[in-house]
Short mmCIF file of C-alpha atoms and ligand atoms in Angstrom, two decimals:
data_model
loop_
_atom_site.label_atom_id
_atom_site.label_comp_id
_atom_site.label_asym_id
_atom_site.label_seq_id
_atom_site.Cartn_x
_atom_site.Cartn_y
_atom_site.Cartn_z
CA UNK D 1 0.00 0.00 0.01
CA UNK D 2 1.35 3.40 -0.91
CA UNK D 3 0.59 6.81 0.55
CA UNK D 4 -1.87 9.32 -0.96
CA UNK D 5 0.99 11.67 -1.74
CA UNK D 6 2.97 8.95 -3.54
CA UNK D 7 -0.11 7.78 -5.51
CA UNK D 8 -0.93 11.31 -6.59
CA UNK D 9 2.66 11.87 -7.70
CA UNK D 10 2.63 8.63 -9.73
CA UNK D 11 -0.61 9.62 -11.45
CA UNK D 12 0.59 13.09 -12.36
CA UNK D 13 4.16 12.26 -13.33
CA UNK D 14 2.91 9.69 -15.85
CA UNK D 15 1.13 12.26 -17.87
CA UNK D 16 1.85 12.66 -21.58
CA UNK D 17 -0.03 15.66 -23.00
CA UNK D 18 -2.15 14.76 -26.02
CA UNK D 19 -1.65 16.18 -29.56
CA UNK D 20 -2.88 19.49 -30.91
CA UNK D 21 -5.56 20.46 -33.39
CA UNK D 22 -6.80 23.69 -34.91
CA UNK D 23 -10.51 24.28 -34.48
CA UNK D 24 -13.02 27.02 -35.14
CA UNK D 25 -13.80 29.44 -32.35
CA UNK D 26 -17.39 28.20 -32.29
CA UNK D 27 -16.22 24.80 -31.06
CA UNK D 28 -13.57 26.04 -28.62
CA UNK D 29 -15.53 26.59 -25.43
CA UNK D 30 -14.11 24.33 -22.69
CA UNK D 31 -11.07 23.37 -24.72
CA UNK D 32 -7.47 24.06 -23.72
CA UNK D 33 -5.25 26.40 -25.74
CA UNK D 34 -2.12 24.62 -26.99
CA UNK D 35 -0.26 27.62 -28.41
CA UNK D 36 0.19 31.22 -27.26
CA UNK D 37 -1.95 33.69 -29.19
CA UNK D 38 -0.82 37.26 -29.93
CA UNK D 39 -3.22 39.83 -31.25
CA UNK D 40 -2.53 40.99 -34.81
CA UNK D 41 -4.49 44.17 -34.22
CA UNK D 42 -5.13 46.80 -31.58
CA UNK D 43 -8.48 46.66 -29.81
CA UNK D 44 -10.27 48.92 -30.30
CA UNK D 45 -8.64 49.34 -33.71
CA UNK D 46 -9.27 53.14 -33.74
CA UNK D 47 -10.11 55.94 -31.31
CA UNK D 48 -13.89 55.94 -30.83
CA UNK D 49 -16.69 57.41 -28.83
CA UNK D 50 -17.93 55.76 -25.60
CA UNK D 51 -21.27 57.59 -25.80
CA UNK D 52 -23.80 59.02 -28.21
CA UNK D 53 -22.74 62.66 -28.34
CA UNK D 54 -20.64 65.34 -30.03
CA UNK D 55 -16.93 65.16 -30.73
CA UNK D 56 -15.23 68.42 -29.74
CA UNK D 57 -11.83 70.06 -29.26
CA UNK D 58 -11.63 70.42 -25.48
CA UNK D 59 -9.71 73.70 -25.81
CA UNK D 60 -12.73 75.30 -27.54
CA UNK D 61 -14.72 74.81 -24.36
CA UNK D 62 -11.87 75.92 -22.08
CA UNK D 63 -11.59 79.28 -23.89
CA UNK D 64 -15.31 80.07 -23.57
CA UNK D 65 -15.80 80.36 -19.79
CA UNK D 66 -18.87 78.24 -19.46
CA UNK D 67 -20.96 78.54 -22.65
CA UNK D 68 -19.77 77.59 -26.09
CA UNK D 69 -21.45 77.40 -29.49
CA UNK D 70 -19.99 75.01 -32.04
CA UNK D 71 -20.80 74.51 -35.72
CA UNK D 72 -22.16 71.05 -36.46
CA UNK D 73 -20.37 69.62 -39.52
CA UNK D 74 -22.08 66.28 -39.97
CA UNK D 75 -23.40 63.18 -38.27
CA UNK D 76 -21.41 59.99 -38.02
CA UNK D 77 -22.97 56.58 -37.19
CA UNK D 78 -20.82 53.67 -35.98
CA UNK D 79 -19.19 51.86 -38.90
CA UNK D 80 -18.40 54.97 -40.94
CA UNK D 81 -15.32 57.09 -41.15
CA UNK D 82 -15.19 60.92 -41.22
CA UNK D 83 -12.15 61.93 -43.24
CA UNK D 84 -11.91 65.63 -42.40
CA UNK D 85 -10.09 67.08 -39.42
CA UNK D 86 -12.18 68.98 -36.89
CA UNK D 87 -11.21 72.67 -36.90
CA UNK D 88 -11.59 75.36 -34.24
CA UNK D 89 -15.25 75.96 -33.33
CA UNK D 90 -16.49 72.81 -35.06
CA UNK D 91 -18.18 69.66 -33.82
CA UNK D 92 -19.25 66.31 -35.28
CA UNK D 93 -22.24 64.33 -34.04
CA UNK D 94 -21.02 60.80 -33.19
CA UNK D 95 -22.77 57.62 -32.08
CA UNK D 96 -21.30 55.15 -29.58
CA UNK D 97 -18.51 53.22 -31.26
CA UNK D 98 -18.11 55.75 -34.12
CA UNK D 99 -14.52 56.95 -34.79
CA UNK D 100 -13.58 60.21 -33.04
CA UNK D 101 -12.34 62.47 -35.88
CA UNK D 102 -8.82 63.87 -36.09
CA UNK D 103 -8.58 67.15 -34.22
CA UNK D 104 -11.23 66.20 -31.61
CA UNK D 105 -10.08 65.02 -28.21
CA UNK D 106 -13.33 64.57 -26.29
CA UNK D 107 -16.99 63.69 -26.70
CA UNK D 108 -19.80 65.51 -24.92
CA UNK D 109 -22.80 63.27 -24.16
CA UNK D 110 -25.93 64.09 -26.11
CA UNK D 111 -27.89 64.67 -22.84
CA UNK D 112 -25.71 67.68 -22.03
CA UNK D 113 -26.08 69.46 -25.37
CA UNK D 114 -28.68 71.63 -27.05
CA UNK D 115 -28.71 71.27 -30.83
CA UNK D 116 -30.50 73.71 -33.15
CA UNK D 117 -30.17 74.77 -36.78
CA UNK D 118 -26.80 73.27 -37.34
CA UNK D 119 -25.25 74.58 -34.12
CA UNK D 120 -24.81 73.12 -30.63
CA UNK D 121 -24.51 74.77 -27.23
CA UNK D 122 -22.41 73.29 -24.40
CA UNK D 123 -22.66 74.77 -20.91
CA UNK D 124 -19.53 73.48 -19.20
CA UNK D 125 -15.82 73.03 -19.80
CA UNK D 126 -15.00 69.67 -21.36
CA UNK D 127 -11.83 67.88 -20.35
CA UNK D 128 -9.47 66.28 -22.83
CA UNK D 129 -10.17 62.56 -23.20
CA UNK D 130 -13.77 62.62 -21.83
CA UNK D 131 -15.74 59.68 -23.29
CA UNK D 132 -12.98 58.79 -25.74
CA UNK D 133 -11.87 55.20 -26.06
CA UNK D 134 -8.28 55.13 -27.23
CA UNK D 135 -7.07 52.72 -29.92
CA UNK D 136 -5.42 49.74 -28.18
CA UNK D 137 -6.72 50.64 -24.72
CA UNK D 138 -8.10 47.08 -24.39
CA UNK D 139 -5.44 45.12 -26.31
CA UNK D 140 -2.29 46.40 -27.97
CA UNK D 141 -1.14 45.12 -31.32
CA UNK D 142 1.20 42.18 -30.74
CA UNK D 143 0.03 41.70 -27.13
CA UNK D 144 -0.14 38.12 -25.88
CA UNK D 145 -3.83 37.43 -25.21
CA UNK D 146 -3.87 33.64 -24.53
CA UNK D 147 -1.24 31.56 -22.80
CA UNK D 148 -0.90 27.84 -23.64
CA UNK D 149 -2.62 25.68 -21.01
CA UNK D 150 -5.51 28.12 -20.59
CA UNK D 151 -8.98 26.65 -20.32
CA UNK D 152 -10.97 28.60 -22.92
CA UNK D 153 -14.12 30.01 -21.40
CA UNK D 154 -16.58 32.56 -22.75
CA UNK D 155 -14.42 35.69 -22.06
CA UNK D 156 -11.39 34.07 -23.75
CA UNK D 157 -13.49 33.34 -26.86
CA UNK D 158 -14.77 36.90 -26.82
CA UNK D 159 -11.25 38.24 -26.65
CA UNK D 160 -10.09 36.03 -29.51
CA UNK D 161 -13.04 37.13 -31.62
CA UNK D 162 -12.42 40.82 -30.85
CA UNK D 163 -8.87 40.36 -32.08
CA UNK D 164 -10.14 38.82 -35.33
CA UNK D 165 -9.14 35.19 -34.67
CA UNK D 166 -11.60 32.69 -36.08
CA UNK D 167 -9.62 29.59 -35.21
CA UNK D 168 -7.54 28.48 -32.22
CA UNK D 169 -5.06 25.65 -31.67
CA UNK D 170 -6.12 23.44 -28.79
CA UNK D 171 -5.11 20.10 -27.33
CA UNK D 172 -7.05 17.07 -28.46
CA UNK D 173 -9.81 15.97 -26.10
CA UNK D 174 -8.94 12.83 -24.09
CA UNK D 175 -10.99 9.84 -25.24
CA UNK D 176 -12.36 7.95 -22.33
CA UNK D 177 -13.97 4.50 -22.16
CA UNK D 178 -15.92 3.46 -19.06
CA UNK D 179 -16.49 -0.11 -17.89
CA UNK D 180 -19.01 -0.66 -15.10
CA UNK D 181 -18.64 -4.02 -13.40
CA UNK D 182 -21.00 -5.80 -11.04
CA UNK D 183 -23.47 -8.68 -11.45
CA UNK D 184 -25.71 -6.98 -8.90
CA UNK D 185 -26.42 -3.92 -11.06
CA UNK D 186 -29.78 -2.95 -12.41
CA UNK D 187 -30.44 0.11 -14.54
CA UNK D 188 -32.60 2.94 -13.14
CA UNK D 189 -36.02 2.73 -14.70
CA UNK D 190 -36.05 -1.09 -14.57
CA UNK D 191 -37.83 -3.05 -11.81
CA UNK D 192 -35.45 -3.94 -8.98
CA UNK D 193 -35.14 -7.72 -8.43
CA UNK D 194 -34.11 -9.24 -5.08
CA UNK D 195 -30.41 -8.95 -4.46
CA UNK D 196 -29.91 -6.23 -7.05
CA UNK D 197 -29.10 -2.51 -6.61
CA UNK D 198 -29.40 0.36 -9.01
CA UNK D 199 -26.27 1.33 -10.83
CA UNK D 200 -25.41 4.90 -9.86
CA UNK D 201 -21.74 4.88 -10.94
CA UNK D 202 -22.64 4.98 -14.67
CA UNK D 203 -24.59 8.15 -14.05
CA UNK D 204 -22.05 9.86 -11.78
CA UNK D 205 -19.08 8.92 -13.99
CA UNK D 206 -20.82 10.27 -17.09
CA UNK D 207 -21.57 13.52 -15.26
CA UNK D 208 -18.06 13.79 -13.86
CA UNK D 209 -16.55 13.15 -17.28
CA UNK D 210 -18.81 15.68 -19.00
CA UNK D 211 -17.58 18.36 -16.63
CA UNK D 212 -13.98 17.34 -17.41
CA UNK D 213 -14.10 18.13 -21.10
CA UNK D 214 -13.42 14.63 -22.41
CA UNK D 215 -15.02 12.62 -25.18
CA UNK D 216 -16.74 9.58 -23.72
CA UNK D 217 -16.14 6.98 -26.46
CA UNK D 218 -18.01 4.16 -24.76
CA UNK D 219 -19.69 3.11 -21.56
CA UNK D 220 -20.37 -0.57 -21.06
CA UNK D 221 -21.82 -2.66 -18.30
CA UNK D 222 -19.72 -5.80 -17.78
CA UNK D 223 -20.50 -8.94 -15.78
CA UNK D 224 -18.00 -10.13 -13.16
CA UNK D 225 -16.46 -12.64 -15.48
CA UNK D 226 -12.76 -12.66 -16.43
CA UNK D 227 -13.19 -13.42 -20.12
CA UNK D 228 -15.95 -10.90 -20.61
CA UNK D 229 -14.05 -8.25 -18.73
CA UNK D 230 -10.81 -8.88 -20.66
CA UNK D 231 -12.65 -8.70 -23.98
CA UNK D 232 -14.41 -5.49 -22.94
CA UNK D 233 -11.16 -3.94 -21.73
CA UNK D 234 -9.33 -4.90 -24.91
CA UNK D 235 -12.04 -3.39 -27.04
CA UNK D 236 -12.09 -0.24 -24.90
CA UNK D 237 -8.34 0.16 -25.26
CA UNK D 238 -8.55 0.25 -29.07
CA UNK D 239 -10.03 3.74 -29.23
CA UNK D 240 -9.30 5.41 -25.90
CA UNK D 241 -6.59 7.25 -24.05
CA UNK D 242 -8.04 6.34 -20.72
CA UNK D 243 -10.21 3.49 -19.41
CA UNK D 244 -12.08 3.96 -16.17
CA UNK D 245 -13.46 0.90 -14.49
CA UNK D 246 -15.92 0.87 -11.65
CA UNK D 247 -15.95 -1.92 -9.05
CA UNK D 248 -14.18 -5.27 -8.98
CA UNK D 249 -10.79 -3.95 -7.94
CA UNK D 250 -10.79 -5.04 -4.31
CA UNK D 251 -9.95 -8.48 -2.83
CA UNK D 252 -13.30 -10.22 -3.31
CA UNK D 253 -13.69 -13.46 -5.31
CA UNK D 254 -15.34 -11.57 -8.16
CA UNK D 255 -12.99 -8.60 -8.16
CA UNK D 256 -11.39 -9.29 -11.55
CA UNK D 257 -10.25 -5.92 -12.85
CA UNK D 258 -6.62 -6.41 -11.74
CA UNK D 259 -6.37 -9.82 -13.25
CA UNK D 260 -7.96 -8.71 -16.50
CA UNK D 261 -5.66 -5.69 -16.82
CA UNK D 262 -2.56 -7.71 -16.06
CA UNK D 263 -3.52 -10.57 -18.40
CA UNK D 264 -3.88 -7.99 -21.19
CA UNK D 265 -0.31 -6.88 -20.48
CA UNK D 266 -0.98 -3.67 -18.56
CA UNK D 267 1.72 -2.57 -16.15
CA UNK D 268 0.49 -1.93 -12.63
CA UNK D 269 1.70 1.45 -11.44
CA UNK D 270 -0.02 1.02 -8.11
CA UNK D 271 -2.83 -0.83 -6.41
CA UNK D 272 -4.06 0.15 -2.91
CA UNK D 273 -3.57 3.55 -1.45
CA UNK D 274 -3.52 4.36 2.31
CA UNK D 275 -6.72 6.42 2.13
CA UNK D 276 -10.38 6.30 3.02
CA UNK D 277 -12.46 5.94 0.95
CA UNK D 278 -11.05 4.29 -2.21
CA UNK D 279 -8.32 2.17 -0.62
CA UNK D 280 -8.33 -0.37 -3.49
CA UNK D 281 -7.69 2.30 -6.16
CA UNK D 282 -5.55 0.91 -9.01
CA UNK D 283 -3.66 2.55 -11.82
CA UNK D 284 -2.19 0.84 -14.92
CA UNK D 285 -0.44 1.65 -18.18
CA UNK D 286 -1.25 -0.47 -21.17
CA UNK D 287 1.10 -0.09 -24.15
CA UNK D 288 -0.60 -0.21 -27.54
CA UNK D 289 2.16 0.17 -30.08
CA UNK D 290 3.37 3.71 -29.55
CA UNK D 291 0.33 4.75 -27.60
CA UNK D 292 -0.27 4.27 -23.91
CA UNK D 293 -3.75 3.62 -22.61
CA UNK D 294 -4.08 4.50 -18.94
CA UNK D 295 -6.45 2.53 -16.75
CA UNK D 296 -7.95 3.78 -13.51
CA UNK D 297 -9.53 0.95 -11.52
CA UNK D 298 -11.98 2.75 -9.23
CA UNK D 299 -13.62 0.84 -6.38
CA UNK D 300 -17.36 0.23 -6.76
CA UNK D 301 -18.65 2.16 -3.78
CA UNK D 302 -20.36 5.30 -5.04
CA UNK D 303 -18.56 7.60 -2.57
CA UNK D 304 -15.22 6.08 -3.47
CA UNK D 305 -15.93 6.63 -7.19
CA UNK D 306 -16.78 10.30 -6.89
CA UNK D 307 -14.03 11.13 -4.36
CA UNK D 308 -11.25 9.27 -6.16
CA UNK D 309 -12.37 10.88 -9.41
CA UNK D 310 -11.93 14.34 -7.93
CA UNK D 311 -8.64 13.50 -6.28
CA UNK D 312 -6.95 11.50 -9.04
CA UNK D 313 -8.90 11.19 -12.30
CA UNK D 314 -9.88 14.82 -12.78
CA UNK D 315 -6.35 16.19 -12.17
CA UNK D 316 -5.00 13.47 -14.50
CA UNK D 317 -7.50 14.39 -17.23
CA UNK D 318 -6.78 18.07 -16.85
CA UNK D 319 -3.07 17.44 -17.14
CA UNK D 320 -3.26 15.21 -20.26
CA UNK D 321 -5.59 17.85 -21.72
CA UNK D 322 -2.75 20.36 -21.36
CA UNK D 323 -4.24 22.38 -18.55
CA UNK D 324 -1.69 24.34 -16.52
CA UNK D 325 -4.02 24.45 -13.50
CA UNK D 326 -4.66 20.76 -13.01
CA UNK D 327 -4.69 20.39 -9.22
CA UNK D 328 -7.88 20.79 -7.16
CA UNK D 329 -8.34 24.21 -5.61
CA UNK D 330 -7.05 23.98 -2.04
CA UNK D 331 -8.02 26.17 0.88
CA UNK D 332 -7.13 26.15 4.59
CA UNK D 333 -10.05 25.80 6.93
CA UNK D 334 -10.70 25.10 10.60
CA UNK D 335 -12.76 22.13 11.74
CA UNK D 336 -15.91 23.08 13.63
CA UNK D 337 -16.10 19.67 15.25
CA UNK D 338 -13.55 17.17 16.61
CA UNK D 339 -12.69 14.37 14.18
CA UNK D 340 -11.74 10.85 15.33
CA UNK D 341 -10.27 8.21 13.04
CA UNK D 342 -7.92 5.26 12.91
CA UNK D 343 -4.25 5.96 12.27
CA UNK D 344 -2.71 4.76 9.00
CA UNK D 345 -4.93 6.03 6.19
CA UNK D 346 -5.57 9.58 5.05
CA UNK D 347 -9.29 10.37 5.27
CA UNK D 348 -11.17 12.49 2.74
CA UNK D 349 -13.72 14.08 5.04
CA UNK D 350 -16.85 15.39 3.28
CA UNK D 351 -17.41 18.93 4.51
CA UNK D 352 -19.55 21.99 4.08
CA UNK D 353 -17.74 25.32 4.10
CA UNK D 354 -18.62 28.61 5.77
CA UNK D 355 -16.74 31.87 5.82
CA UNK D 356 -16.11 33.45 9.24
CA UNK D 357 -14.01 36.35 10.57
CA UNK D 358 -11.23 33.86 11.21
CA UNK D 359 -11.40 32.40 7.66
CA UNK D 360 -13.02 29.27 6.32
CA UNK D 361 -14.81 26.80 8.65
CA UNK D 362 -15.26 23.16 7.65
CA UNK D 363 -18.15 21.14 9.06
CA UNK D 364 -18.50 17.41 8.35
CA UNK D 365 -21.74 17.03 6.36
CA UNK D 366 -23.12 13.69 7.40
CA UNK D 367 -22.14 10.01 7.17
CA UNK D 368 -18.77 9.46 5.63
CA UNK D 369 -18.81 5.72 4.66
CA UNK D 370 -17.80 4.99 1.10
CA UNK D 371 -21.20 3.46 0.19
CA UNK D 372 -23.12 6.62 1.27
CA UNK D 373 -24.27 8.90 -1.53
CA UNK D 374 -26.74 11.23 0.23
CA UNK D 375 -24.14 13.29 2.14
CA UNK D 376 -22.26 13.93 -1.10
CA UNK D 377 -25.08 16.19 -2.22
CA UNK D 378 -24.11 18.55 0.61
CA UNK D 379 -20.35 18.23 0.17
CA UNK D 380 -18.52 21.37 -0.90
CA UNK D 381 -15.02 20.16 -0.15
CA UNK D 382 -12.93 17.22 0.96
CA UNK D 383 -10.89 17.93 4.08
CA UNK D 384 -7.65 15.98 4.11
CA UNK D 385 -7.28 14.36 7.55
CA UNK D 386 -3.68 13.15 7.60
CA UNK D 387 -2.86 9.44 7.71
CA UNK D 388 -0.91 9.73 10.97
CA UNK D 389 -3.67 11.58 12.87
CA UNK D 390 -6.10 9.73 15.12
CA UNK D 391 -7.84 12.77 16.61
CA UNK D 392 -8.17 16.37 15.55
CA UNK D 393 -9.84 18.74 17.99
CA UNK D 394 -12.37 21.36 16.94
CA UNK D 395 -10.51 24.39 15.60
CA UNK D 396 -7.69 22.33 14.05
CA UNK D 397 -6.53 23.64 10.70
CA UNK D 398 -7.07 21.30 7.74
CA UNK D 399 -6.47 21.49 4.00
CA UNK D 400 -9.66 21.27 1.98
CA UNK D 401 -9.94 20.45 -1.71
CA UNK D 402 -12.90 22.08 -3.37
CA UNK D 403 -14.94 19.62 -5.42
CA UNK D 404 -15.91 20.44 -9.01
CA UNK D 405 -18.72 17.96 -9.30
P1 AMP K 501 -16.90 -3.69 -5.55
O1 AMP K 501 -15.80 -2.68 -5.57
O2 AMP K 501 -17.22 -4.24 -6.87
O3 AMP K 501 -16.63 -4.75 -4.54
O4 AMP K 501 -18.19 -2.94 -5.06
C1 AMP K 501 -18.21 -2.29 -3.79
C2 AMP K 501 -19.59 -1.85 -3.42
O5 AMP K 501 -20.05 -0.91 -4.37
C3 AMP K 501 -20.59 -2.97 -3.45
O6 AMP K 501 -21.51 -2.78 -2.40
C4 AMP K 501 -21.29 -2.79 -4.79
O7 AMP K 501 -22.56 -3.32 -4.81
C5 AMP K 501 -21.29 -1.30 -4.93
N1 AMP K 501 -21.28 -0.92 -6.36
C6 AMP K 501 -20.50 -1.46 -7.30
N2 AMP K 501 -20.76 -0.92 -8.51
C7 AMP K 501 -21.78 -0.03 -8.30
C8 AMP K 501 -22.49 0.83 -9.17
N3 AMP K 501 -22.22 0.88 -10.45
N4 AMP K 501 -23.45 1.58 -8.65
C9 AMP K 501 -23.70 1.54 -7.30
N5 AMP K 501 -23.06 0.76 -6.45
C10 AMP K 501 -22.10 -0.05 -6.94
MG1 MG K 502 -18.24 -5.81 -7.69
#
């Protein structure tokens, strides 16, 4: 049995980032940038008005001690370009986003101006730069706008579009195959026969994977039978980067995932981690020519599945996807209750989080056994109770990993 720290290191040091592909911006939400992007243009590309109003020379209003009349030359909607330079005593009516003409250095909002018969009246001094958006004030030409490893979200896509990019180079999505083992499983929606339970791991794994930005290439239910499991695993390895199995990885008579993986030639990187839940967690590398297919053997208990996914599988997926921020977000919190446990295994304690004057407070949120699902609905974080601890008093500081499920 290895420690949590050692297991996590083995998972993350084995990562080989997947290849790159160029895709259209429309498909890029949730993908990870693989190359830096520099803007080819300044944004905004030209000096323009921040309001509907009148472009003026601020010095004209400074010289007039309060009231100034200016000659209105023309009107300029957004999208058009006024070629003449504004001279002394002149103004140009501009709409929001319209270029501010040469000569002008400020825009007076329409609400502050009286316009009549081709003239306008302004009743205050206008300062240089008022309501003018300078060229490049958002992004300068040549500025780096996206760093490789960035998860592309809506604002990143908006920024790329504003800079005129219609494509972006991203890392390929990891392809994931899921194998759900267990003769006792029955699908939700079907009548429950004696001795059977509903399969919840298929549902939770699909949801966890969807929020990880992978392509789920297959999800199969497999009986606890070595031949069937080997055949399913072999098939899954043909088109995936990662296989996730659920159940059958412990020491029971029908726990056949380890044997199946090894018989197919997978190398065991580890099996069994000093942690609770998910002690029987296993990790393998299966060579397929020049490719490696990674296999996570997750225990069958629903709590163990979700917790080991957050602690190991999600960081692994983020890292092979090229993400630079692949670790769970970690905060320091204080326990609001004492915690008792056996020495020897790190415990992932399901907690709710509250902010106080002294920082974050972590409160255990119900039963913690690995088969329990209900308390997971209230879980906001997993407090790491160290392996060597057997008692932590209320107020003890703990590290908490925020869950993304
Ligand atoms: P195993 O790791 O296969 O020994 O399973 C451990 C526990 O998790 C057993 O009580 C199983 O019945 C339960 N279990 C296994 N697979 C699932 C599943 N897909 N959904 C819900 N519970 C499961
Ligand atoms: Mg089983």
